[in-house]
Amino acid sequence: MAPRASFKGFLRLSLVSVPVKGFTANNTSSEIRLNQLHSECHSRVKYQKICPTHGELATDDIVSGYEYAKGQYVVIDPAEVSKLRKTSEKAVDIIGFIHPDQIDPKYLSGRTYYFLPDGPAGKKPYQLLHTVMEEDGLVAIGSAILSGRQQMVLIRPFDELIGMSILSYAAKVRGTDELVEELAETEISDAEMELTRTLVAASTLTEFDYSEYKDDYTDQLEQIIQAKIDGQEIVAAPDPEEPKVINLMDALKASVENAAGAIASKSTKKSAAKKRKKSGAG
């Protein structure tokens, strides 16, 4: 079953408008949501909106407000808030193109959409835009109105697709200055620096496939749920041992040896797996 588009509009560059439909890249279907229950009867807990003076309230009795002083509120009417919301033009406006290293990844908010051309008219300009960004190593900064608010976005190639990632405004991302001040200057010897470089070199991956990394928490939670349904006893995993505090140089030397051995072992396993695949195909 084809995914359902969550966005339909235009990708706009100057006078060129590319009709597109967007699909959320974030897959939440595998997430497990637990409900709160009463510990005695296991009935699901419900939340009621209560005024400490007048008791339970209906939705129509509730307004929004801002606490400007302790216990003092100014009421904000929904109509006043709605005036701040922009009318959605269903357009993603490209402000300009930059190199990827010109935007700090810390501004990526985690929400991403994949675009497809919406109809025959969008296919050629979509392909042209994708090809130029891909071949010239560029991404685009843009703006879009989403949920009534103007958002900054990063438009970039994703394999054969064009995608859009929502950006946080710079003012909403905390800087590092106040934390850097907490760092104390530490003397580092040449030997420590050289060993650390050796450790990093030994830990450098020659091959990296992010899809190999799985969400162990979700898998383990599924096993617990199924065991509960089947009436099995849950056995807790032993707590990991606390790391021992040892001399830094000794720790670096041991880490270099462990890292080199682990990567060599992983490389051997991958080579063996590839050989098995080839022999099986033959």
PDB file of C-alpha atoms in Angstrom:
ATOM      1  CA  MET A   1       0.000   0.000   0.000  1.00  0.00           C
ATOM      2  CA  ALA A   2       1.441   3.369  -1.090  1.00  0.00           C
ATOM      3  CA  PRO A   3       2.083   5.893   1.709  1.00  0.00           C
ATOM      4  CA  ARG A   4      -0.357   8.758   2.052  1.00  0.00           C
ATOM      5  CA  ALA A   5       0.886  12.256   1.230  1.00  0.00           C
ATOM      6  CA  SER A   6       0.907  14.571   4.243  1.00  0.00           C
ATOM      7  CA  PHE A   7       1.665  17.693   2.199  1.00  0.00           C
ATOM      8  CA  LYS A   8       0.642  18.965  -1.232  1.00  0.00           C
ATOM      9  CA  GLY A   9       1.913  22.214  -2.641  1.00  0.00           C
ATOM     10  CA  PHE A  10       4.725  23.802  -4.622  1.00  0.00           C
ATOM     11  CA  LEU A  11       8.486  23.957  -4.428  1.00  0.00           C
ATOM     12  CA  ARG A  12       9.137  27.497  -5.612  1.00  0.00           C
ATOM     13  CA  LEU A  13      12.392  28.901  -6.993  1.00  0.00           C
ATOM     14  CA  SER A  14      12.055  32.439  -8.375  1.00  0.00           C
ATOM     15  CA  LEU A  15       9.370  32.175 -11.088  1.00  0.00           C
ATOM     16  CA  VAL A  16       9.569  28.372 -11.295  1.00  0.00           C
ATOM     17  CA  SER A  17       6.962  26.451  -9.265  1.00  0.00           C
ATOM     18  CA  VAL A  18       7.297  22.676  -9.021  1.00  0.00           C
ATOM     19  CA  PRO A  19       4.085  20.916  -7.911  1.00  0.00           C
ATOM     20  CA  VAL A  20       5.045  18.380  -5.246  1.00  0.00           C
ATOM     21  CA  LYS A  21       3.516  16.087  -2.685  1.00  0.00           C
ATOM     22  CA  GLY A  22       5.340  15.385   0.559  1.00  0.00           C
ATOM     23  CA  PHE A  23       5.585  12.233   2.663  1.00  0.00           C
ATOM     24  CA  THR A  24       6.867  12.195   6.225  1.00  0.00           C
ATOM     25  CA  ALA A  25      10.214  10.429   6.543  1.00  0.00           C
ATOM     26  CA  ASN A  26       9.804   9.724  10.242  1.00  0.00           C
ATOM     27  CA  ASN A  27       8.383   6.236  10.731  1.00  0.00           C
ATOM     28  CA  THR A  28       6.562   6.019  14.075  1.00  0.00           C
ATOM     29  CA  SER A  29       4.533   2.883  13.280  1.00  0.00           C
ATOM     30  CA  SER A  30       6.963   0.656  15.202  1.00  0.00           C
ATOM     31  CA  GLU A  31       6.843   2.736  18.381  1.00  0.00           C
ATOM     32  CA  ILE A  32       5.244   1.105  21.411  1.00  0.00           C
ATOM     33  CA  ARG A  33       3.048   3.358  23.523  1.00  0.00           C
ATOM     34  CA  LEU A  34       2.245   2.305  27.063  1.00  0.00           C
ATOM     35  CA  ASN A  35      -0.918   3.478  28.835  1.00  0.00           C
ATOM     36  CA  GLN A  36      -1.221   4.474  32.479  1.00  0.00           C
ATOM     37  CA  LEU A  37      -3.410   2.102  34.530  1.00  0.00           C
ATOM     38  CA  HIS A  38      -4.746   1.993  38.074  1.00  0.00           C
ATOM     39  CA  SER A  39      -2.409  -0.398  39.924  1.00  0.00           C
ATOM     40  CA  GLU A  40      -5.289  -2.228  41.652  1.00  0.00           C
ATOM     41  CA  CYS A  41      -7.944  -2.801  38.968  1.00  0.00           C
ATOM     42  CA  HIS A  42      -5.850  -2.053  35.825  1.00  0.00           C
ATOM     43  CA  SER A  43      -8.467   0.379  34.504  1.00  0.00           C
ATOM     44  CA  ARG A  44      -7.027   3.020  32.216  1.00  0.00           C
ATOM     45  CA  VAL A  45      -6.382   6.360  33.922  1.00  0.00           C
ATOM     46  CA  LYS A  46      -8.357   9.316  32.575  1.00  0.00           C
ATOM     47  CA  TYR A  47      -7.437  12.940  33.043  1.00  0.00           C
ATOM     48  CA  GLN A  48     -10.011  15.582  33.866  1.00  0.00           C
ATOM     49  CA  LYS A  49      -9.575  19.335  33.643  1.00  0.00           C
ATOM     50  CA  ILE A  50     -10.279  20.679  37.104  1.00  0.00           C
ATOM     51  CA  CYS A  51     -10.588  24.233  38.398  1.00  0.00           C
ATOM     52  CA  PRO A  52      -9.576  24.252  42.084  1.00  0.00           C
ATOM     53  CA  THR A  53     -12.455  26.673  42.770  1.00  0.00           C
ATOM     54  CA  HIS A  54     -15.275  25.367  40.554  1.00  0.00           C
ATOM     55  CA  GLY A  55     -14.410  21.720  39.913  1.00  0.00           C
ATOM     56  CA  GLU A  56     -14.509  19.891  36.558  1.00  0.00           C
ATOM     57  CA  LEU A  57     -14.661  22.101  33.451  1.00  0.00           C
ATOM     58  CA  ALA A  58     -16.107  21.660  29.975  1.00  0.00           C
ATOM     59  CA  THR A  59     -13.901  22.485  26.986  1.00  0.00           C
ATOM     60  CA  ASP A  60     -15.890  25.671  26.284  1.00  0.00           C
ATOM     61  CA  ASP A  61     -15.086  26.927  29.793  1.00  0.00           C
ATOM     62  CA  ILE A  62     -11.326  26.922  29.181  1.00  0.00           C
ATOM     63  CA  VAL A  63      -9.294  29.848  27.821  1.00  0.00           C
ATOM     64  CA  SER A  64      -5.559  30.376  27.327  1.00  0.00           C
ATOM     65  CA  GLY A  65      -3.477  32.779  29.375  1.00  0.00           C
ATOM     66  CA  TYR A  66       0.056  33.876  30.161  1.00  0.00           C
ATOM     67  CA  GLU A  67       1.422  34.132  33.711  1.00  0.00           C
ATOM     68  CA  TYR A  68       3.214  37.507  33.746  1.00  0.00           C
ATOM     69  CA  ALA A  69       3.647  37.522  37.552  1.00  0.00           C
ATOM     70  CA  LYS A  70       3.184  34.944  40.296  1.00  0.00           C
ATOM     71  CA  GLY A  71      -0.501  33.971  40.171  1.00  0.00           C
ATOM     72  CA  GLN A  72      -1.313  36.819  37.747  1.00  0.00           C
ATOM     73  CA  TYR A  73      -2.514  35.941  34.242  1.00  0.00           C
ATOM     74  CA  VAL A  74      -3.462  37.850  31.121  1.00  0.00           C
ATOM     75  CA  VAL A  75      -6.070  36.067  28.973  1.00  0.00           C
ATOM     76  CA  ILE A  76      -5.204  35.579  25.293  1.00  0.00           C
ATOM     77  CA  ASP A  77      -8.236  35.124  23.051  1.00  0.00           C
ATOM     78  CA  PRO A  78      -7.941  32.409  20.345  1.00  0.00           C
ATOM     79  CA  ALA A  79      -8.978  34.997  17.742  1.00  0.00           C
ATOM     80  CA  GLU A  80      -5.971  37.120  18.723  1.00  0.00           C
ATOM     81  CA  VAL A  81      -3.643  34.153  18.312  1.00  0.00           C
ATOM     82  CA  SER A  82      -5.190  33.198  14.977  1.00  0.00           C
ATOM     83  CA  LYS A  83      -4.296  36.640  13.598  1.00  0.00           C
ATOM     84  CA  LEU A  84      -0.635  35.746  14.135  1.00  0.00           C
ATOM     85  CA  ARG A  85      -0.950  32.560  12.127  1.00  0.00           C
ATOM     86  CA  LYS A  86      -0.148  32.919   8.476  1.00  0.00           C
ATOM     87  CA  THR A  87      -2.417  31.585   5.785  1.00  0.00           C
ATOM     88  CA  SER A  88      -0.801  28.506   4.291  1.00  0.00           C
ATOM     89  CA  GLU A  89       0.152  29.120   0.674  1.00  0.00           C
ATOM     90  CA  LYS A  90       1.116  25.454   0.280  1.00  0.00           C
ATOM     91  CA  ALA A  91       4.430  26.702  -1.066  1.00  0.00           C
ATOM     92  CA  VAL A  92       8.008  25.988  -0.036  1.00  0.00           C
ATOM     93  CA  ASP A  93      10.015  29.043  -1.098  1.00  0.00           C
ATOM     94  CA  ILE A  94      13.696  28.497  -1.850  1.00  0.00           C
ATOM     95  CA  ILE A  95      15.640  31.451  -0.442  1.00  0.00           C
ATOM     96  CA  GLY A  96      19.005  30.406  -1.824  1.00  0.00           C
ATOM     97  CA  PHE A  97      21.558  27.631  -2.234  1.00  0.00           C
ATOM     98  CA  ILE A  98      24.484  26.916   0.077  1.00  0.00           C
ATOM     99  CA  HIS A  99      27.097  24.233   0.623  1.00  0.00           C
ATOM    100  CA  PRO A 100      26.084  21.636   3.245  1.00  0.00           C
ATOM    101  CA  ASP A 101      28.849  22.671   5.658  1.00  0.00           C
ATOM    102  CA  GLN A 102      27.378  26.195   5.853  1.00  0.00           C
ATOM    103  CA  ILE A 103      24.463  25.015   8.019  1.00  0.00           C
ATOM    104  CA  ASP A 104      25.221  23.511  11.428  1.00  0.00           C
ATOM    105  CA  PRO A 105      23.461  20.134  11.936  1.00  0.00           C
ATOM    106  CA  LYS A 106      22.393  21.310  15.413  1.00  0.00           C
ATOM    107  CA  TYR A 107      19.602  23.325  13.746  1.00  0.00           C
ATOM    108  CA  LEU A 108      17.951  20.206  12.288  1.00  0.00           C
ATOM    109  CA  SER A 109      14.782  19.606  14.309  1.00  0.00           C
ATOM    110  CA  GLY A 110      14.306  15.939  13.363  1.00  0.00           C
ATOM    111  CA  ARG A 111      11.252  16.350  11.100  1.00  0.00           C
ATOM    112  CA  THR A 112      11.862  15.468   7.458  1.00  0.00           C
ATOM    113  CA  TYR A 113       9.616  15.091   4.408  1.00  0.00           C
ATOM    114  CA  TYR A 114      10.314  13.413   1.075  1.00  0.00           C
ATOM    115  CA  PHE A 115       8.935  15.113  -2.041  1.00  0.00           C
ATOM    116  CA  LEU A 116       7.640  13.581  -5.265  1.00  0.00           C
ATOM    117  CA  PRO A 117       6.514  15.543  -8.322  1.00  0.00           C
ATOM    118  CA  ASP A 118       2.737  15.933  -8.249  1.00  0.00           C
ATOM    119  CA  GLY A 119       1.602  15.284 -11.800  1.00  0.00           C
ATOM    120  CA  PRO A 120       3.373  15.252 -15.188  1.00  0.00           C
ATOM    121  CA  ALA A 121       4.067  19.012 -15.153  1.00  0.00           C
ATOM    122  CA  GLY A 122       6.352  18.681 -12.148  1.00  0.00           C
ATOM    123  CA  LYS A 123       8.539  15.823 -13.350  1.00  0.00           C
ATOM    124  CA  LYS A 124      11.086  17.708 -15.469  1.00  0.00           C
ATOM    125  CA  PRO A 125      11.693  20.723 -13.163  1.00  0.00           C
ATOM    126  CA  TYR A 126      11.866  18.324 -10.203  1.00  0.00           C
ATOM    127  CA  GLN A 127      14.511  16.225 -11.972  1.00  0.00           C
ATOM    128  CA  LEU A 128      16.479  19.300 -13.042  1.00  0.00           C
ATOM    129  CA  LEU A 129      16.539  20.719  -9.522  1.00  0.00           C
ATOM    130  CA  HIS A 130      17.547  17.376  -8.024  1.00  0.00           C
ATOM    131  CA  THR A 131      20.328  16.820 -10.578  1.00  0.00           C
ATOM    132  CA  VAL A 132      21.866  20.280 -10.139  1.00  0.00           C
ATOM    133  CA  MET A 133      21.902  20.019  -6.335  1.00  0.00           C
ATOM    134  CA  GLU A 134      23.298  16.479  -6.482  1.00  0.00           C
ATOM    135  CA  GLU A 135      26.028  17.189  -9.049  1.00  0.00           C
ATOM    136  CA  ASP A 136      27.049  20.595  -7.655  1.00  0.00           C
ATOM    137  CA  GLY A 137      26.999  19.471  -4.016  1.00  0.00           C
ATOM    138  CA  LEU A 138      24.459  22.076  -2.933  1.00  0.00           C
ATOM    139  CA  VAL A 139      21.482  22.256  -0.589  1.00  0.00           C
ATOM    140  CA  ALA A 140      18.850  24.980  -0.333  1.00  0.00           C
ATOM    141  CA  ILE A 141      17.623  27.131   2.525  1.00  0.00           C
ATOM    142  CA  GLY A 142      13.911  27.847   2.277  1.00  0.00           C
ATOM    143  CA  SER A 143      10.816  28.823   4.192  1.00  0.00           C
ATOM    144  CA  ALA A 144       7.402  27.206   4.420  1.00  0.00           C
ATOM    145  CA  ILE A 145       4.202  27.785   6.369  1.00  0.00           C
ATOM    146  CA  LEU A 146       3.423  24.658   8.365  1.00  0.00           C
ATOM    147  CA  SER A 147       0.616  24.448  10.935  1.00  0.00           C
ATOM    148  CA  GLY A 148       0.059  28.174  10.570  1.00  0.00           C
ATOM    149  CA  ARG A 149       3.646  29.129  11.414  1.00  0.00           C
ATOM    150  CA  GLN A 150       6.515  30.129   9.180  1.00  0.00           C
ATOM    151  CA  GLN A 151       9.334  27.607   9.388  1.00  0.00           C
ATOM    152  CA  MET A 152      12.858  27.606   8.054  1.00  0.00           C
ATOM    153  CA  VAL A 153      13.642  24.465   6.059  1.00  0.00           C
ATOM    154  CA  LEU A 154      16.611  22.712   4.476  1.00  0.00           C
ATOM    155  CA  ILE A 155      15.945  21.280   1.008  1.00  0.00           C
ATOM    156  CA  ARG A 156      18.375  18.632  -0.204  1.00  0.00           C
ATOM    157  CA  PRO A 157      18.716  15.448  -2.268  1.00  0.00           C
ATOM    158  CA  PHE A 158      17.870  12.128  -0.598  1.00  0.00           C
ATOM    159  CA  ASP A 159      19.068   9.430  -3.012  1.00  0.00           C
ATOM    160  CA  GLU A 160      16.816   9.970  -6.060  1.00  0.00           C
ATOM    161  CA  LEU A 161      14.375  12.214  -4.176  1.00  0.00           C
ATOM    162  CA  ILE A 162      14.252  15.814  -3.018  1.00  0.00           C
ATOM    163  CA  GLY A 163      13.560  16.171   0.691  1.00  0.00           C
ATOM    164  CA  MET A 164      12.812  18.933   3.167  1.00  0.00           C
ATOM    165  CA  SER A 165      14.006  19.004   6.789  1.00  0.00           C
ATOM    166  CA  ILE A 166      12.539  21.459   9.299  1.00  0.00           C
ATOM    167  CA  LEU A 167      15.103  23.764  10.923  1.00  0.00           C
ATOM    168  CA  SER A 168      14.998  25.379  14.346  1.00  0.00           C
ATOM    169  CA  TYR A 169      15.559  29.130  14.382  1.00  0.00           C
ATOM    170  CA  ALA A 170      19.012  30.076  15.673  1.00  0.00           C
ATOM    171  CA  ALA A 171      17.495  31.938  18.641  1.00  0.00           C
ATOM    172  CA  LYS A 172      15.786  28.724  19.768  1.00  0.00           C
ATOM    173  CA  VAL A 173      19.002  26.695  19.920  1.00  0.00           C
ATOM    174  CA  ARG A 174      21.201  27.225  22.957  1.00  0.00           C
ATOM    175  CA  GLY A 175      24.754  28.323  22.261  1.00  0.00           C
ATOM    176  CA  THR A 176      27.826  26.633  23.707  1.00  0.00           C
ATOM    177  CA  ASP A 177      29.492  29.648  25.345  1.00  0.00           C
ATOM    178  CA  GLU A 178      27.981  29.247  28.820  1.00  0.00           C
ATOM    179  CA  LEU A 179      28.982  25.573  28.920  1.00  0.00           C
ATOM    180  CA  VAL A 180      32.461  26.116  27.477  1.00  0.00           C
ATOM    181  CA  GLU A 181      33.160  28.404  30.438  1.00  0.00           C
ATOM    182  CA  GLU A 182      32.747  25.361  32.698  1.00  0.00           C
ATOM    183  CA  LEU A 183      35.678  23.586  31.034  1.00  0.00           C
ATOM    184  CA  ALA A 184      38.916  23.706  32.977  1.00  0.00           C
ATOM    185  CA  GLU A 185      42.236  23.878  31.139  1.00  0.00           C
ATOM    186  CA  THR A 186      44.007  20.528  31.306  1.00  0.00           C
ATOM    187  CA  GLU A 187      47.626  19.772  30.526  1.00  0.00           C
ATOM    188  CA  ILE A 188      47.981  17.090  27.859  1.00  0.00           C
ATOM    189  CA  SER A 189      51.262  15.328  27.139  1.00  0.00           C
ATOM    190  CA  ASP A 190      52.500  14.486  23.645  1.00  0.00           C
ATOM    191  CA  ALA A 191      52.337  10.786  24.511  1.00  0.00           C
ATOM    192  CA  GLU A 192      48.676  11.062  25.555  1.00  0.00           C
ATOM    193  CA  MET A 193      47.829  12.940  22.363  1.00  0.00           C
ATOM    194  CA  GLU A 194      49.634  10.383  20.191  1.00  0.00           C
ATOM    195  CA  LEU A 195      47.925   7.445  21.912  1.00  0.00           C
ATOM    196  CA  THR A 196      44.533   9.107  21.511  1.00  0.00           C
ATOM    197  CA  ARG A 197      45.193   9.609  17.790  1.00  0.00           C
ATOM    198  CA  THR A 198      46.180   5.950  17.547  1.00  0.00           C
ATOM    199  CA  LEU A 199      42.959   4.942  19.333  1.00  0.00           C
ATOM    200  CA  VAL A 200      40.842   7.047  16.959  1.00  0.00           C
ATOM    201  CA  ALA A 201      42.684   5.598  13.951  1.00  0.00           C
ATOM    202  CA  ALA A 202      42.178   2.052  15.253  1.00  0.00           C
ATOM    203  CA  SER A 203      38.473   2.789  15.834  1.00  0.00           C
ATOM    204  CA  THR A 204      37.885   4.316  12.396  1.00  0.00           C
ATOM    205  CA  LEU A 205      35.359   2.297  10.386  1.00  0.00           C
ATOM    206  CA  THR A 206      36.301   1.439   6.809  1.00  0.00           C
ATOM    207  CA  GLU A 207      32.677   0.460   6.111  1.00  0.00           C
ATOM    208  CA  PHE A 208      29.579   1.961   7.727  1.00  0.00           C
ATOM    209  CA  ASP A 209      25.961   0.937   7.206  1.00  0.00           C
ATOM    210  CA  TYR A 210      23.618   2.801   9.543  1.00  0.00           C
ATOM    211  CA  SER A 211      20.777   0.366   8.831  1.00  0.00           C
ATOM    212  CA  GLU A 212      22.675  -2.289  10.827  1.00  0.00           C
ATOM    213  CA  TYR A 213      21.901  -0.415  14.053  1.00  0.00           C
ATOM    214  CA  LYS A 214      18.579  -1.429  15.585  1.00  0.00           C
ATOM    215  CA  ASP A 215      16.408  -0.045  18.367  1.00  0.00           C
ATOM    216  CA  ASP A 216      17.156  -2.653  21.045  1.00  0.00           C
ATOM    217  CA  TYR A 217      14.811  -0.992  23.535  1.00  0.00           C
ATOM    218  CA  THR A 218      11.750  -1.509  21.312  1.00  0.00           C
ATOM    219  CA  ASP A 219      12.714  -5.125  20.552  1.00  0.00           C
ATOM    220  CA  GLN A 220      13.218  -5.924  24.229  1.00  0.00           C
ATOM    221  CA  LEU A 221       9.981  -4.179  25.215  1.00  0.00           C
ATOM    222  CA  GLU A 222       8.092  -6.252  22.621  1.00  0.00           C
ATOM    223  CA  GLN A 223       9.594  -9.423  24.145  1.00  0.00           C
ATOM    224  CA  ILE A 224       8.500  -8.357  27.644  1.00  0.00           C
ATOM    225  CA  ILE A 225       4.958  -7.599  26.445  1.00  0.00           C
ATOM    226  CA  GLN A 226       4.668 -10.942  24.647  1.00  0.00           C
ATOM    227  CA  ALA A 227       6.063 -12.796  27.666  1.00  0.00           C
ATOM    228  CA  LYS A 228       3.500 -11.069  29.889  1.00  0.00           C
ATOM    229  CA  ILE A 229       0.696 -12.050  27.502  1.00  0.00           C
ATOM    230  CA  ASP A 230       1.956 -15.647  27.494  1.00  0.00           C
ATOM    231  CA  GLY A 231       2.195 -15.685  31.308  1.00  0.00           C
ATOM    232  CA  GLN A 232       5.957 -16.167  31.396  1.00  0.00           C
ATOM    233  CA  GLU A 233       8.192 -14.925  34.202  1.00  0.00           C
ATOM    234  CA  ILE A 234      10.244 -11.861  33.329  1.00  0.00           C
ATOM    235  CA  VAL A 235      13.966 -12.293  34.030  1.00  0.00           C
ATOM    236  CA  ALA A 236      15.827  -9.027  34.527  1.00  0.00           C
ATOM    237  CA  ALA A 237      19.150  -8.552  32.790  1.00  0.00           C
ATOM    238  CA  PRO A 238      22.104  -8.110  35.170  1.00  0.00           C
ATOM    239  CA  ASP A 239      23.245  -4.535  35.737  1.00  0.00           C
ATOM    240  CA  PRO A 240      26.440  -3.651  33.866  1.00  0.00           C
ATOM    241  CA  GLU A 241      29.549  -3.381  36.009  1.00  0.00           C
ATOM    242  CA  GLU A 242      30.698   0.103  36.937  1.00  0.00           C
ATOM    243  CA  PRO A 243      33.776   1.065  34.878  1.00  0.00           C
ATOM    244  CA  LYS A 244      36.979   0.937  36.902  1.00  0.00           C
ATOM    245  CA  VAL A 245      38.958   4.156  37.185  1.00  0.00           C
ATOM    246  CA  ILE A 246      42.465   3.395  35.955  1.00  0.00           C
ATOM    247  CA  ASN A 247      45.481   5.338  34.761  1.00  0.00           C
ATOM    248  CA  LEU A 248      44.706   7.306  31.568  1.00  0.00           C
ATOM    249  CA  MET A 249      47.743   6.024  29.649  1.00  0.00           C
ATOM    250  CA  ASP A 250      46.978   2.414  30.604  1.00  0.00           C
ATOM    251  CA  ALA A 251      43.354   2.907  29.553  1.00  0.00           C
ATOM    252  CA  LEU A 252      44.393   4.371  26.195  1.00  0.00           C
ATOM    253  CA  LYS A 253      46.835   1.537  25.491  1.00  0.00           C
ATOM    254  CA  ALA A 254      44.265  -1.126  26.383  1.00  0.00           C
ATOM    255  CA  SER A 255      41.601   0.658  24.328  1.00  0.00           C
ATOM    256  CA  VAL A 256      43.863   0.741  21.255  1.00  0.00           C
ATOM    257  CA  GLU A 257      44.385  -3.022  21.511  1.00  0.00           C
ATOM    258  CA  ASN A 258      40.656  -3.690  22.016  1.00  0.00           C
ATOM    259  CA  ALA A 259      39.606  -1.405  19.163  1.00  0.00           C
ATOM    260  CA  ALA A 260      42.050  -2.946  16.699  1.00  0.00           C
ATOM    261  CA  GLY A 261      40.908  -6.446  17.642  1.00  0.00           C
ATOM    262  CA  ALA A 262      37.200  -5.609  17.464  1.00  0.00           C
ATOM    263  CA  ILE A 263      37.427  -4.013  14.021  1.00  0.00           C
ATOM    264  CA  ALA A 264      39.556  -6.881  12.671  1.00  0.00           C
ATOM    265  CA  SER A 265      37.021  -9.391  14.003  1.00  0.00           C
ATOM    266  CA  LYS A 266      34.099  -7.489  12.468  1.00  0.00           C
ATOM    267  CA  SER A 267      35.890  -7.237   9.120  1.00  0.00           C
ATOM    268  CA  THR A 268      36.553 -11.002   9.140  1.00  0.00           C
ATOM    269  CA  LYS A 269      32.891 -11.756   9.877  1.00  0.00           C
ATOM    270  CA  LYS A 270      31.734  -9.484   7.032  1.00  0.00           C
ATOM    271  CA  SER A 271      34.147 -11.114   4.577  1.00  0.00           C
ATOM    272  CA  ALA A 272      32.932 -14.566   5.603  1.00  0.00           C
ATOM    273  CA  ALA A 273      29.313 -13.490   5.205  1.00  0.00           C
ATOM    274  CA  LYS A 274      30.012 -12.144   1.712  1.00  0.00           C
ATOM    275  CA  LYS A 275      31.725 -15.415   0.725  1.00  0.00           C
ATOM    276  CA  ARG A 276      28.718 -17.410   1.958  1.00  0.00           C
ATOM    277  CA  LYS A 277      26.385 -15.219  -0.092  1.00  0.00           C
ATOM    278  CA  LYS A 278      28.507 -15.695  -3.225  1.00  0.00           C
ATOM    279  CA  SER A 279      28.736 -19.462  -2.776  1.00  0.00           C
ATOM    280  CA  GLY A 280      24.984 -19.632  -2.128  1.00  0.00           C
ATOM    281  CA  ALA A 281      24.260 -17.635  -5.275  1.00  0.00           C
ATOM    282  CA  GLY A 282      26.477 -19.929  -7.319  1.00  0.00           C
TER     283      GLY A 282
END
